[in-house]
PDB file of C-alpha atoms and ligand atoms in Angstrom:
ATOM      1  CA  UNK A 206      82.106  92.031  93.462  1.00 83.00           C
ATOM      2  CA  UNK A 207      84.271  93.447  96.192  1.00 93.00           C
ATOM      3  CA  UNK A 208      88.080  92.293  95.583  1.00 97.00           C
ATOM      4  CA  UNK A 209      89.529  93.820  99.138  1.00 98.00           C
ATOM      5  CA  UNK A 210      87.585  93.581 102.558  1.00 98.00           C
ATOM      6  CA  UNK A 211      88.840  94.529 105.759  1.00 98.00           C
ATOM      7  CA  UNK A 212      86.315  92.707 108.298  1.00 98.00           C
ATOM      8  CA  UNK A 213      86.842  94.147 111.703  1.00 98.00           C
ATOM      9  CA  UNK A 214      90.075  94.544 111.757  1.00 98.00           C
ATOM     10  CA  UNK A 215      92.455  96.450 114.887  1.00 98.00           C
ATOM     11  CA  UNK A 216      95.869  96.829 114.703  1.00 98.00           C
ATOM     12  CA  UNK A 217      98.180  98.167 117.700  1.00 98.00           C
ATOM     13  CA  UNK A 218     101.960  98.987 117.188  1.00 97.00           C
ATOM     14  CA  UNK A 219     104.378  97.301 119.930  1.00 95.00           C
ATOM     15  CA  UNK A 220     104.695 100.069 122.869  1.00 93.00           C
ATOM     16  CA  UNK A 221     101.614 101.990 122.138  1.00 93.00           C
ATOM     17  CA  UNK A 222      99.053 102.385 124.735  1.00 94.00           C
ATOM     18  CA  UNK A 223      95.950 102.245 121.941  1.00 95.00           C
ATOM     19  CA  UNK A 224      94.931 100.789 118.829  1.00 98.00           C
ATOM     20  CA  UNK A 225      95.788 103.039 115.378  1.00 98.00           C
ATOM     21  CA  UNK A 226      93.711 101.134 113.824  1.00 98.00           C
ATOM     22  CA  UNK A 227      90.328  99.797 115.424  1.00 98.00           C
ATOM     23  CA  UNK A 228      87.600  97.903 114.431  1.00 98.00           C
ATOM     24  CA  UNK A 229      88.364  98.853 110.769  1.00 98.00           C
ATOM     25  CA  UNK A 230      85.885  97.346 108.024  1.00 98.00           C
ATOM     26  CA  UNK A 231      85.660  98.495 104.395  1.00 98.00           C
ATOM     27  CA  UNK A 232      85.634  96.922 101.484  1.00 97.00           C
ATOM     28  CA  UNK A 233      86.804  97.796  97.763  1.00 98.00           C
ATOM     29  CA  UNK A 234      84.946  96.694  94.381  1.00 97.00           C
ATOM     30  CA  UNK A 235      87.174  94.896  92.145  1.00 97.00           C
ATOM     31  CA  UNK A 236      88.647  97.415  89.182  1.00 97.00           C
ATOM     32  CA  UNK A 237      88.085 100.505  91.058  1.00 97.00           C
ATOM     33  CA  UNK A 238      90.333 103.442  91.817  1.00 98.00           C
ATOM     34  CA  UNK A 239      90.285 104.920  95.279  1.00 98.00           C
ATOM     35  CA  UNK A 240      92.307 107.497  97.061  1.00 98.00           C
ATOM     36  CA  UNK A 241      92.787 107.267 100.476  1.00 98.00           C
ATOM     37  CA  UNK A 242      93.323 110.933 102.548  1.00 97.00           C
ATOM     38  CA  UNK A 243      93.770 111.526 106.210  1.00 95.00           C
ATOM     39  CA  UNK A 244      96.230 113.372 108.177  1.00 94.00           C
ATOM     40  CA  UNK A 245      99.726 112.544 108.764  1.00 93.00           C
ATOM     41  CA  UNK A 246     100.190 109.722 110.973  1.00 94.00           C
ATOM     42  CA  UNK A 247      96.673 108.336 111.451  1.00 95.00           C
ATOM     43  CA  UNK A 248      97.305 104.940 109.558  1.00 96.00           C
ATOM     44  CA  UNK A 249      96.936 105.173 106.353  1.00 97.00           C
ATOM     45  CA  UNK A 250     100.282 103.324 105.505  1.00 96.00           C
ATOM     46  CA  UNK A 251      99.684 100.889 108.040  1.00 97.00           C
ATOM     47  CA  UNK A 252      96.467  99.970 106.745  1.00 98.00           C
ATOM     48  CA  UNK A 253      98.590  99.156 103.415  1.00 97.00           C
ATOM     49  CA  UNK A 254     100.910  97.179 105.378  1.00 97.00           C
ATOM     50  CA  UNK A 255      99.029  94.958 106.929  1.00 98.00           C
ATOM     51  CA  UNK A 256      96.443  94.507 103.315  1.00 98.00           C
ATOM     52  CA  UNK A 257      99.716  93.154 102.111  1.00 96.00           C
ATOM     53  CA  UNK A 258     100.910  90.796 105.102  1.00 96.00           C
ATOM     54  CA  UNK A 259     103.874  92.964 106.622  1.00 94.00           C
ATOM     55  CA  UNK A 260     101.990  93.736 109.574  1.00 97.00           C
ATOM     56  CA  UNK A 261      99.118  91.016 110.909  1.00 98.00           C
ATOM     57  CA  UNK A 262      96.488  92.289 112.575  1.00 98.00           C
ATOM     58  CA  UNK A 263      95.628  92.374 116.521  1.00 97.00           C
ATOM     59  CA  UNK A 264      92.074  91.096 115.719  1.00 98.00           C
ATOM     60  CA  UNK A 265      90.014  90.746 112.533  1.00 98.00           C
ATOM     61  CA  UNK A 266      90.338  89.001 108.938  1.00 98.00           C
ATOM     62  CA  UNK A 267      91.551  90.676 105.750  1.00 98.00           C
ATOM     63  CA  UNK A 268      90.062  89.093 102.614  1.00 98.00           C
ATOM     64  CA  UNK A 269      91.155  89.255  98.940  1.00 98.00           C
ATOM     65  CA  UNK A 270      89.056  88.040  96.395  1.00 96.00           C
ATOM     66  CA  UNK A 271      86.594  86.276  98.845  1.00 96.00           C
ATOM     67  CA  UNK A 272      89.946  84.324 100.741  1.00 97.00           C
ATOM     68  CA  UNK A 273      92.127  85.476 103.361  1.00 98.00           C
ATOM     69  CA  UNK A 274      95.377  86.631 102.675  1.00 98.00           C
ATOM     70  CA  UNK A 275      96.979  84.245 105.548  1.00 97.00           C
ATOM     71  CA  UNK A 276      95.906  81.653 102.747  1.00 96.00           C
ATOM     72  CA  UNK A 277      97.433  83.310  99.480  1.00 94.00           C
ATOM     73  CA  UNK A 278     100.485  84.597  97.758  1.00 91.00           C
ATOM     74  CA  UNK A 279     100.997  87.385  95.588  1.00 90.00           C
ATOM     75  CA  UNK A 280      97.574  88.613  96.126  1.00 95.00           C
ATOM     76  CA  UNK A 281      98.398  92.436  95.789  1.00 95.00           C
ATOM     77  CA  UNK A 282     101.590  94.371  93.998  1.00 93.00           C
ATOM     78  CA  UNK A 283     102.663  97.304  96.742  1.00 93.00           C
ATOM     79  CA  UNK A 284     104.385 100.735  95.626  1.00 91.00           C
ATOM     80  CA  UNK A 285     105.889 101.582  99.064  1.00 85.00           C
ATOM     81  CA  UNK A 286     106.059 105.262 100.296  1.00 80.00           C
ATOM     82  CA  UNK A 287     110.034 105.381 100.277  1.00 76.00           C
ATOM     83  CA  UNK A 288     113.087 103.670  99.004  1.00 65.00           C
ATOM     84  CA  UNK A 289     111.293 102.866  95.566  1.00 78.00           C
ATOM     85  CA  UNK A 290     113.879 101.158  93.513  1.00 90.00           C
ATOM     86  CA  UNK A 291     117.493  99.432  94.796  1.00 93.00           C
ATOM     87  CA  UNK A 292     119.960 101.813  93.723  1.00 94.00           C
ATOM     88  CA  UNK A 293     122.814  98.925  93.961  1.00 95.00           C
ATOM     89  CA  UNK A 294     120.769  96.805  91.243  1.00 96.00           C
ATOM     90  CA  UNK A 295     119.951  98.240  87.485  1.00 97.00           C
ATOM     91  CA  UNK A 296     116.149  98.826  86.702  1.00 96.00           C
ATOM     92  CA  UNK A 297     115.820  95.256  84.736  1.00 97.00           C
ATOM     93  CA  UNK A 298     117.283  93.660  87.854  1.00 96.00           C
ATOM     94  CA  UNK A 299     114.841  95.867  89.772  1.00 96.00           C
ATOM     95  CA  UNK A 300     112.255  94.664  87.847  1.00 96.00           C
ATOM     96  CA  UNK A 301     113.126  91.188  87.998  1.00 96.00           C
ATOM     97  CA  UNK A 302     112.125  91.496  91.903  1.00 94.00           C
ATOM     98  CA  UNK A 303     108.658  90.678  91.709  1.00 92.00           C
ATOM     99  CA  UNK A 304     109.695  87.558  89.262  1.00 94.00           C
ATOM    100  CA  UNK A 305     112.499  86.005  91.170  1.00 93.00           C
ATOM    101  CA  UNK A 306     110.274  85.944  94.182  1.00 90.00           C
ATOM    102  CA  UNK A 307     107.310  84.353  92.176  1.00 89.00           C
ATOM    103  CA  UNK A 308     109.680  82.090  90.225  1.00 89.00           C
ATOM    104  CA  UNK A 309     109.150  79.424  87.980  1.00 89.00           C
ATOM    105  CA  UNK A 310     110.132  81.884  84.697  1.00 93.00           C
ATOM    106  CA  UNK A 311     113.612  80.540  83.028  1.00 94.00           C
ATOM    107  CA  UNK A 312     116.112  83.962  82.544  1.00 94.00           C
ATOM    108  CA  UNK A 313     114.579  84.797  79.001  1.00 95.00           C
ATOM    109  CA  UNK A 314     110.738  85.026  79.867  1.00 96.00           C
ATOM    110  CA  UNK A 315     112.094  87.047  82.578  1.00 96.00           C
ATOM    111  CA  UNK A 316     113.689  88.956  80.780  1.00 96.00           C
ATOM    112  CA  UNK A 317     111.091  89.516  78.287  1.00 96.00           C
ATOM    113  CA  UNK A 318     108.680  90.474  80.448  1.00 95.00           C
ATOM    114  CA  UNK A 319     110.812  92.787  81.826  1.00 97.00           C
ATOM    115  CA  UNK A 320     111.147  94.168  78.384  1.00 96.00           C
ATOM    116  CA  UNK A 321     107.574  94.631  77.701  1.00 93.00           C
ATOM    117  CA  UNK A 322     106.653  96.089  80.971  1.00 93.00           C
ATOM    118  CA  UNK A 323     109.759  98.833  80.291  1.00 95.00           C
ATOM    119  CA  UNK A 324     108.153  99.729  77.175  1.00 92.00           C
ATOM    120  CA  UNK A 325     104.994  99.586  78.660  1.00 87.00           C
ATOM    121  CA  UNK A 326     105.505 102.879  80.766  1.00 88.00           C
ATOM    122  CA  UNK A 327     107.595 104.529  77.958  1.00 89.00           C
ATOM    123  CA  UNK A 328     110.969 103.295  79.567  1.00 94.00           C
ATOM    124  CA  UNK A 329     112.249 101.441  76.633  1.00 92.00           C
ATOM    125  CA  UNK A 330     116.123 101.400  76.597  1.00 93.00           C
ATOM    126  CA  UNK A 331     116.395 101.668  80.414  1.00 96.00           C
ATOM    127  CA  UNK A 332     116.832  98.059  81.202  1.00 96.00           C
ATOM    128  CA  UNK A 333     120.372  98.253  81.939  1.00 97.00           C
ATOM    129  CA  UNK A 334     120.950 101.740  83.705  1.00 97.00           C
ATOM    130  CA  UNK A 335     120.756 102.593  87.111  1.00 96.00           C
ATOM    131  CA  UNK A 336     117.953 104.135  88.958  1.00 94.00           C
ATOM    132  CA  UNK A 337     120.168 107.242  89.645  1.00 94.00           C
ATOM    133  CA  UNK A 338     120.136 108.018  85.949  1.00 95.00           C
ATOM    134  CA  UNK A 339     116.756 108.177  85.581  1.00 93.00           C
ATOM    135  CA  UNK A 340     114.717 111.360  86.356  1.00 90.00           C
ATOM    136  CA  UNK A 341     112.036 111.287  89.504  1.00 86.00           C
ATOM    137  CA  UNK A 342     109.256 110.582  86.732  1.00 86.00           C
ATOM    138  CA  UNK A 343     110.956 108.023  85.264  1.00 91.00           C
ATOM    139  CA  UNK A 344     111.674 106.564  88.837  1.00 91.00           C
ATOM    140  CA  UNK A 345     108.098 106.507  89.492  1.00 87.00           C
ATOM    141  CA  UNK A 346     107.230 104.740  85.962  1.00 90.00           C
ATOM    142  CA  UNK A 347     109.812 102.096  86.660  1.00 93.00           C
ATOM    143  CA  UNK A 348     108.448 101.036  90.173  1.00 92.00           C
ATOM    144  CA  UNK A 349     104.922 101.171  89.276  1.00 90.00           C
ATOM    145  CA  UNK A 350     105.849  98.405  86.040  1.00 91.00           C
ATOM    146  CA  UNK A 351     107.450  96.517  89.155  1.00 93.00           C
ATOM    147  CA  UNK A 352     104.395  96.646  90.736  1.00 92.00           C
ATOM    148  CA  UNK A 353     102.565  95.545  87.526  1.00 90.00           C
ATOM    149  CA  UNK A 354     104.671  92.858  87.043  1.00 92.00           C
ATOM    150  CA  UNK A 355     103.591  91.011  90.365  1.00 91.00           C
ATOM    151  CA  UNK A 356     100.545  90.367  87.716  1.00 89.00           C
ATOM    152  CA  UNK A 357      98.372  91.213  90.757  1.00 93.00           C
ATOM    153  CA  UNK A 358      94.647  92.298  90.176  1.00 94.00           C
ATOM    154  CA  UNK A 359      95.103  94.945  93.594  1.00 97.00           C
ATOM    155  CA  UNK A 360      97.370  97.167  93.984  1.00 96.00           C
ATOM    156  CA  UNK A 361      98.305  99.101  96.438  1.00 96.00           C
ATOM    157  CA  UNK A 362     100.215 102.843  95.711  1.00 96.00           C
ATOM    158  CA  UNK A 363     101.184 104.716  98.872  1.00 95.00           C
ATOM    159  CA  UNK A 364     102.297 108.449  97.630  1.00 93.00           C
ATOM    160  CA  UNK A 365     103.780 107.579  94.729  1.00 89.00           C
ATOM    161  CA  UNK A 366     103.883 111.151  93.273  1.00 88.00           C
ATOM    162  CA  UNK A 367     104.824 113.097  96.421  1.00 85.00           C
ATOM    163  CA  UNK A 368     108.203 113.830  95.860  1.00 81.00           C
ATOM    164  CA  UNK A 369     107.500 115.186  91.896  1.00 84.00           C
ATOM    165  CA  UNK A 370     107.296 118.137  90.760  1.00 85.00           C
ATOM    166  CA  UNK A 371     103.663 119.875  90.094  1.00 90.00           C
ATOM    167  CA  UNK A 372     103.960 119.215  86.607  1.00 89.00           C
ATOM    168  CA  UNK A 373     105.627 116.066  86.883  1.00 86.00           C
ATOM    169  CA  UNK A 374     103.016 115.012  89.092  1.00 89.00           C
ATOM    170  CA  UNK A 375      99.816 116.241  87.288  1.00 93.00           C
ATOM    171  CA  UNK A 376     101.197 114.104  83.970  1.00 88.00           C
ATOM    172  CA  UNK A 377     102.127 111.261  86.219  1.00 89.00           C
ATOM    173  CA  UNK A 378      98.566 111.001  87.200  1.00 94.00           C
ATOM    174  CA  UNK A 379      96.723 111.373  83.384  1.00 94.00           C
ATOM    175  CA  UNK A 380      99.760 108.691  82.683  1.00 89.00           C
ATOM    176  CA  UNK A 381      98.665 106.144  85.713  1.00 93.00           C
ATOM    177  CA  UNK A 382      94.490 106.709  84.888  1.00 96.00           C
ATOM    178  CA  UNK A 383      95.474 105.313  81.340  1.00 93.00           C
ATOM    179  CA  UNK A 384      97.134 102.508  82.990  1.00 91.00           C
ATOM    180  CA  UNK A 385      93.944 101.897  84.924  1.00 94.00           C
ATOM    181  CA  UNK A 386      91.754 102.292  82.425  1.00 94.00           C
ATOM    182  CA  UNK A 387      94.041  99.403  80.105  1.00 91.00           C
ATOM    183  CA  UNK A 388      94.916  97.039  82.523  1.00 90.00           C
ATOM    184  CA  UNK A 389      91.593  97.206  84.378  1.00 91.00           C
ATOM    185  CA  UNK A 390      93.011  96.591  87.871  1.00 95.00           C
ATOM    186  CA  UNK A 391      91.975  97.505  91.141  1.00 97.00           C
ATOM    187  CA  UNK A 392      93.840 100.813  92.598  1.00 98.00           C
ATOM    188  CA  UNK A 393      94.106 101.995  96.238  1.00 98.00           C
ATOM    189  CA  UNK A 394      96.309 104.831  96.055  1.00 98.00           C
ATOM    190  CA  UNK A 395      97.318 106.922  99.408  1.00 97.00           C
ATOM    191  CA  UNK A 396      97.942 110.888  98.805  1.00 96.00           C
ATOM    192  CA  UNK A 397      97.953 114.135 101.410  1.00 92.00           C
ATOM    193  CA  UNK A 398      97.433 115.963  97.870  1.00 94.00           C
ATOM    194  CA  UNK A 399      92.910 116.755  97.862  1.00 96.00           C
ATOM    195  CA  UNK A 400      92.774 117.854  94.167  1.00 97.00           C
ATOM    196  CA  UNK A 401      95.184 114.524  92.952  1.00 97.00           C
ATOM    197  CA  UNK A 402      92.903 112.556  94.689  1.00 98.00           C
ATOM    198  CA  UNK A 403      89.317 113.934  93.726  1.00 98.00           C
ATOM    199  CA  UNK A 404      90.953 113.675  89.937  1.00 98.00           C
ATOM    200  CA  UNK A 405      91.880 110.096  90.221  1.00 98.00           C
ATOM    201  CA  UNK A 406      89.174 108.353  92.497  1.00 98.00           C
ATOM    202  CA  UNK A 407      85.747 106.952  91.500  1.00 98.00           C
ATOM    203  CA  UNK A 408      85.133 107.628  95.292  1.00 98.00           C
ATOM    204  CA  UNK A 409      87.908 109.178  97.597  1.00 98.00           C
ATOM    205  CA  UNK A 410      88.401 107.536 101.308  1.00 98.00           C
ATOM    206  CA  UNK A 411      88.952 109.595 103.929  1.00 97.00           C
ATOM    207  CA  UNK A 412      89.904 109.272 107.024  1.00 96.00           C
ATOM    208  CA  UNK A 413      88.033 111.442 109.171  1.00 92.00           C
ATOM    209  CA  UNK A 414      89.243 109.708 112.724  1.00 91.00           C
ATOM    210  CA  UNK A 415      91.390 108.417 114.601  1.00 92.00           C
ATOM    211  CA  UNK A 416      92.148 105.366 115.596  1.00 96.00           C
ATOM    212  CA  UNK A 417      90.953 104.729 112.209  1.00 97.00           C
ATOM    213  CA  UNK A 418      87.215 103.242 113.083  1.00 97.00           C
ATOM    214  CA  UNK A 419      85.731 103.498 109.973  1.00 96.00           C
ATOM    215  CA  UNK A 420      87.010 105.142 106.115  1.00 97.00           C
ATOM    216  CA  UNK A 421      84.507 107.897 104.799  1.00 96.00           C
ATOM    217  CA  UNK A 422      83.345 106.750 101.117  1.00 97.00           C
ATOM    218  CA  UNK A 423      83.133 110.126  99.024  1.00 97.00           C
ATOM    219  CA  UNK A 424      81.867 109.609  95.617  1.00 97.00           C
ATOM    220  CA  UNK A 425      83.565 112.203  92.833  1.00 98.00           C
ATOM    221  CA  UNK A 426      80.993 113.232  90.859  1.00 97.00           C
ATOM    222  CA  UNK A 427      83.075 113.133  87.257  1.00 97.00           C
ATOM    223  CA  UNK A 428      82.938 110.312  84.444  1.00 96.00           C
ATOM    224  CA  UNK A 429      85.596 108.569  82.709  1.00 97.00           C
ATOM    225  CA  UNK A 430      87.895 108.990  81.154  1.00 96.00           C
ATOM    226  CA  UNK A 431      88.619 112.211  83.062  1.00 96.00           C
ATOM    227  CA  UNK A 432      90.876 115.531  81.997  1.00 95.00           C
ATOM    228  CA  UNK A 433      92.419 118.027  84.383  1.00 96.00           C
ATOM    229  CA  UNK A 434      89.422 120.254  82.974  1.00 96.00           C
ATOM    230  CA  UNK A 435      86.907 118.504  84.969  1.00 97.00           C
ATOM    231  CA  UNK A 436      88.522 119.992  88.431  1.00 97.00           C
ATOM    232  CA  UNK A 437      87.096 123.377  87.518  1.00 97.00           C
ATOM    233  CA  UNK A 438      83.614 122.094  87.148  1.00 97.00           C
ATOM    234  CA  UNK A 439      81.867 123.381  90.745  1.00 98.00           C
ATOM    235  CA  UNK A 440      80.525 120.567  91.940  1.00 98.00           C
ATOM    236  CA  UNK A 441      84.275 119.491  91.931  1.00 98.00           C
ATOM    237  CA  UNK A 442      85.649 122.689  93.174  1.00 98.00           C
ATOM    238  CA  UNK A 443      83.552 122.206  95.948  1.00 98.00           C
ATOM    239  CA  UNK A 444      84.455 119.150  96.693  1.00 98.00           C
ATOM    240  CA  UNK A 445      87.698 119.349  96.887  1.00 97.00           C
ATOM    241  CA  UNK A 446      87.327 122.699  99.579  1.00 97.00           C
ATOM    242  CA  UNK A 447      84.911 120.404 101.716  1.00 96.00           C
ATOM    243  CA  UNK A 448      87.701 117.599 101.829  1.00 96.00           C
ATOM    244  CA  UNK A 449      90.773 120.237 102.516  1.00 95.00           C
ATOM    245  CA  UNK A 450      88.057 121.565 105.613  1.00 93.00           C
ATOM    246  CA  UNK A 451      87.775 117.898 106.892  1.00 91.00           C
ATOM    247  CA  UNK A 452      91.434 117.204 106.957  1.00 91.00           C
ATOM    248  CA  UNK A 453      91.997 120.359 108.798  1.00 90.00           C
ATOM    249  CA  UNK A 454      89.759 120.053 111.375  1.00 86.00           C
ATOM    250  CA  UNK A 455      91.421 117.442 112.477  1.00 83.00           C
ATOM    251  CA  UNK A 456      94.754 119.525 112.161  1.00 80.00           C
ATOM    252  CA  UNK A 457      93.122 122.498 114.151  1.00 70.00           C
ATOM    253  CA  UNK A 458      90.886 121.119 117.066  1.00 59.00           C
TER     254      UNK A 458
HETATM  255  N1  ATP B   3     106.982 100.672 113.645  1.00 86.35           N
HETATM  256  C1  ATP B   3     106.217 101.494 114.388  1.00 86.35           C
HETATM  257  N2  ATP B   3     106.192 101.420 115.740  1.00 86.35           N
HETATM  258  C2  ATP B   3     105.411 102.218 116.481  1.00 86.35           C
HETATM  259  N3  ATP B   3     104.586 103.148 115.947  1.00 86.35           N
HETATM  260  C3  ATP B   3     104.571 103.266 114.627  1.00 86.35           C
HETATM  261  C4  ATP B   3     105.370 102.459 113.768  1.00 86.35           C
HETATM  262  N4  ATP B   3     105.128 102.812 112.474  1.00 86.35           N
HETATM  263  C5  ATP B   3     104.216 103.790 112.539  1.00 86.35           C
HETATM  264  N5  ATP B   3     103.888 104.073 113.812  1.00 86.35           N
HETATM  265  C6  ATP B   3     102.929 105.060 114.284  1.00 86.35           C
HETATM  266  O1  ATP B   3     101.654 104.709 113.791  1.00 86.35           O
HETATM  267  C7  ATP B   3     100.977 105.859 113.312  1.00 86.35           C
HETATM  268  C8  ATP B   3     100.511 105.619 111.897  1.00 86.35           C
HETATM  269  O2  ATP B   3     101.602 105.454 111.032  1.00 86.35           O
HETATM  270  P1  ATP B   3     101.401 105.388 109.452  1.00 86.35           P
HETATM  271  O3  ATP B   3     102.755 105.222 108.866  1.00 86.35           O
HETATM  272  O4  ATP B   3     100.380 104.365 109.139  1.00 86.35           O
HETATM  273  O5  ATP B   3     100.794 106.847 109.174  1.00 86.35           O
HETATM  274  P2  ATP B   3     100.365 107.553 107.806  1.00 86.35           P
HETATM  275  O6  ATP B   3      98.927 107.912 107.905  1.00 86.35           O
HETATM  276  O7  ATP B   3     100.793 106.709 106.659  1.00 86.35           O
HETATM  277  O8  ATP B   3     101.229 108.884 107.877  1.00 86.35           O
HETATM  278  P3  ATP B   3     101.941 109.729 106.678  1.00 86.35           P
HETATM  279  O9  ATP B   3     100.839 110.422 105.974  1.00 86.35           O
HETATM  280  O10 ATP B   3     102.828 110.688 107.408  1.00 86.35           O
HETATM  281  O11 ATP B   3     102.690 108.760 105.831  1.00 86.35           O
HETATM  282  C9  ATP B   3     101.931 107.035 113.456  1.00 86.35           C
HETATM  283  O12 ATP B   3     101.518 107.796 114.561  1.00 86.35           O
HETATM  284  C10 ATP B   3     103.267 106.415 113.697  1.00 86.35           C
HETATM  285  O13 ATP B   3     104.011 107.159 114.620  1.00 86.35           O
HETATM  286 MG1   MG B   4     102.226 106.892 105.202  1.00 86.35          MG
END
């Protein structure tokens, strides 16, 4: 059953002459992982923003879960590219976010689902510090259990690991399939990095256009669970050197 579908859908930023995004349809299965790839500035995080109602669209109908989203609340949890967590509140009140805006939890269910969702990503203990004590890791771990805690089925990660070190990054992304893989939700994750996204995506999404007409479904020919081993297997290898060629033709006309 597809969870997301995008169903013709054009989008044109005030004071541009053309559409970035133009006659767009797609659609995602529910509980699958995709990455989404394309060059800076073609749309990608637009195409987030208006899946979770910041921007509307120009023409066209977004669906979730066989309803448009003008209908529904809450329908997705969003990981935005910057500006992760508020440094001014402490990570439980940055957690509570999601749940203030949702309401109808009294202070203590809040707070213990705050609790469980800290513990959840190995944060335990880090309720009441502030997000510049935490490492860029633990950051990361901290907004995506915000994002969990919208309780949506879809969610939507724009570059969460860009700013992490290669080793940060690489366990960040064994960390989030396990998170996948146990809460069985349905991840569209945006990344400039090839090999991160051929190791997390059932089938990548690429972008190989723009305005963005239509998204290029490239299935990953590895199982799951997955380890970092199966990116030396050639079929893989080769993959990922055919997607780094399509993202830089369009880089070098
Ligand atoms: N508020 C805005 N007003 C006008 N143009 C905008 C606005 N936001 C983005 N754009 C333009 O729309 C295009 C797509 O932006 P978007 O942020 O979706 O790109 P992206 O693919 O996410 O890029 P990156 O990989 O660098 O994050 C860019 O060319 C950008 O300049
Ligand atoms: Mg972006």
């Amino acid at each position: 059953m597809s969870l997301l579908e995008f169903d013709h859908v054009s989008y044109q930023y005030p004071g541009e002459k053309f559409n970035i995004v133009d006659d767009l349809s797609f659609s995602v299965e529910q509980g699958s992982f995709h990455c989404i790839i394309g060059i800076s500035g073609c749309g990608k995080s637009t195409i987030f923003r208006m899946t979770n109602g910041l921007l509307k669209p120009k023409s066209g109908s977004i669906y979730v879960g066989g309803r448009s989203i003008v209908e529904q609340k809450h329908y997705c949890g969003y990981m935005p590219q910057k500006d992760l967590l508020f440094p001014w509140r402490t990570v439980g009140e940055n957690l509570a976010l999601p749940l203030e805006i949702m309401g109808g939890r009294s202070r203590a269910e809040q707070r213990d689902l705050i609790d469980d969702a800290l513990a959840d990503v190995g944060l335990e203990g880090c309720r009441d510090k502030r997000p510049e004590e935490l490492s860029g890791g633990m950051r990361q771990r901290a907004a995506f259990a915000r994002t969990m805690l919208t309780g949506s089925d879809l969610l939507l990660l724009d570059e969460p690991f860009s700013a992490l070190d290669f080793l940060t990054r690489i366990s960040m992304q064994e960390w989030l399939l396990k998170q996948w893989e146990k809460h069985q939700k349905t991840i569209l994750f945006i990344t400039h990095d090839v090999e991160e996204a051929i190791f997390l995506s059932g089938s990548v999404l690429a972008v190989t256009k723009t305005p963005i007409h239509t998204l290029t479904e490239i299935p990953v020919p590895a199982e799951y669970p997955r380890t970092r081993e199966c990116l030396t297997r050639p079929e893989m290898v080769s993959l990922r050197e055919n997607l780094i060629d399509v993202l830089r033709k369009q880089v070098q006309p």
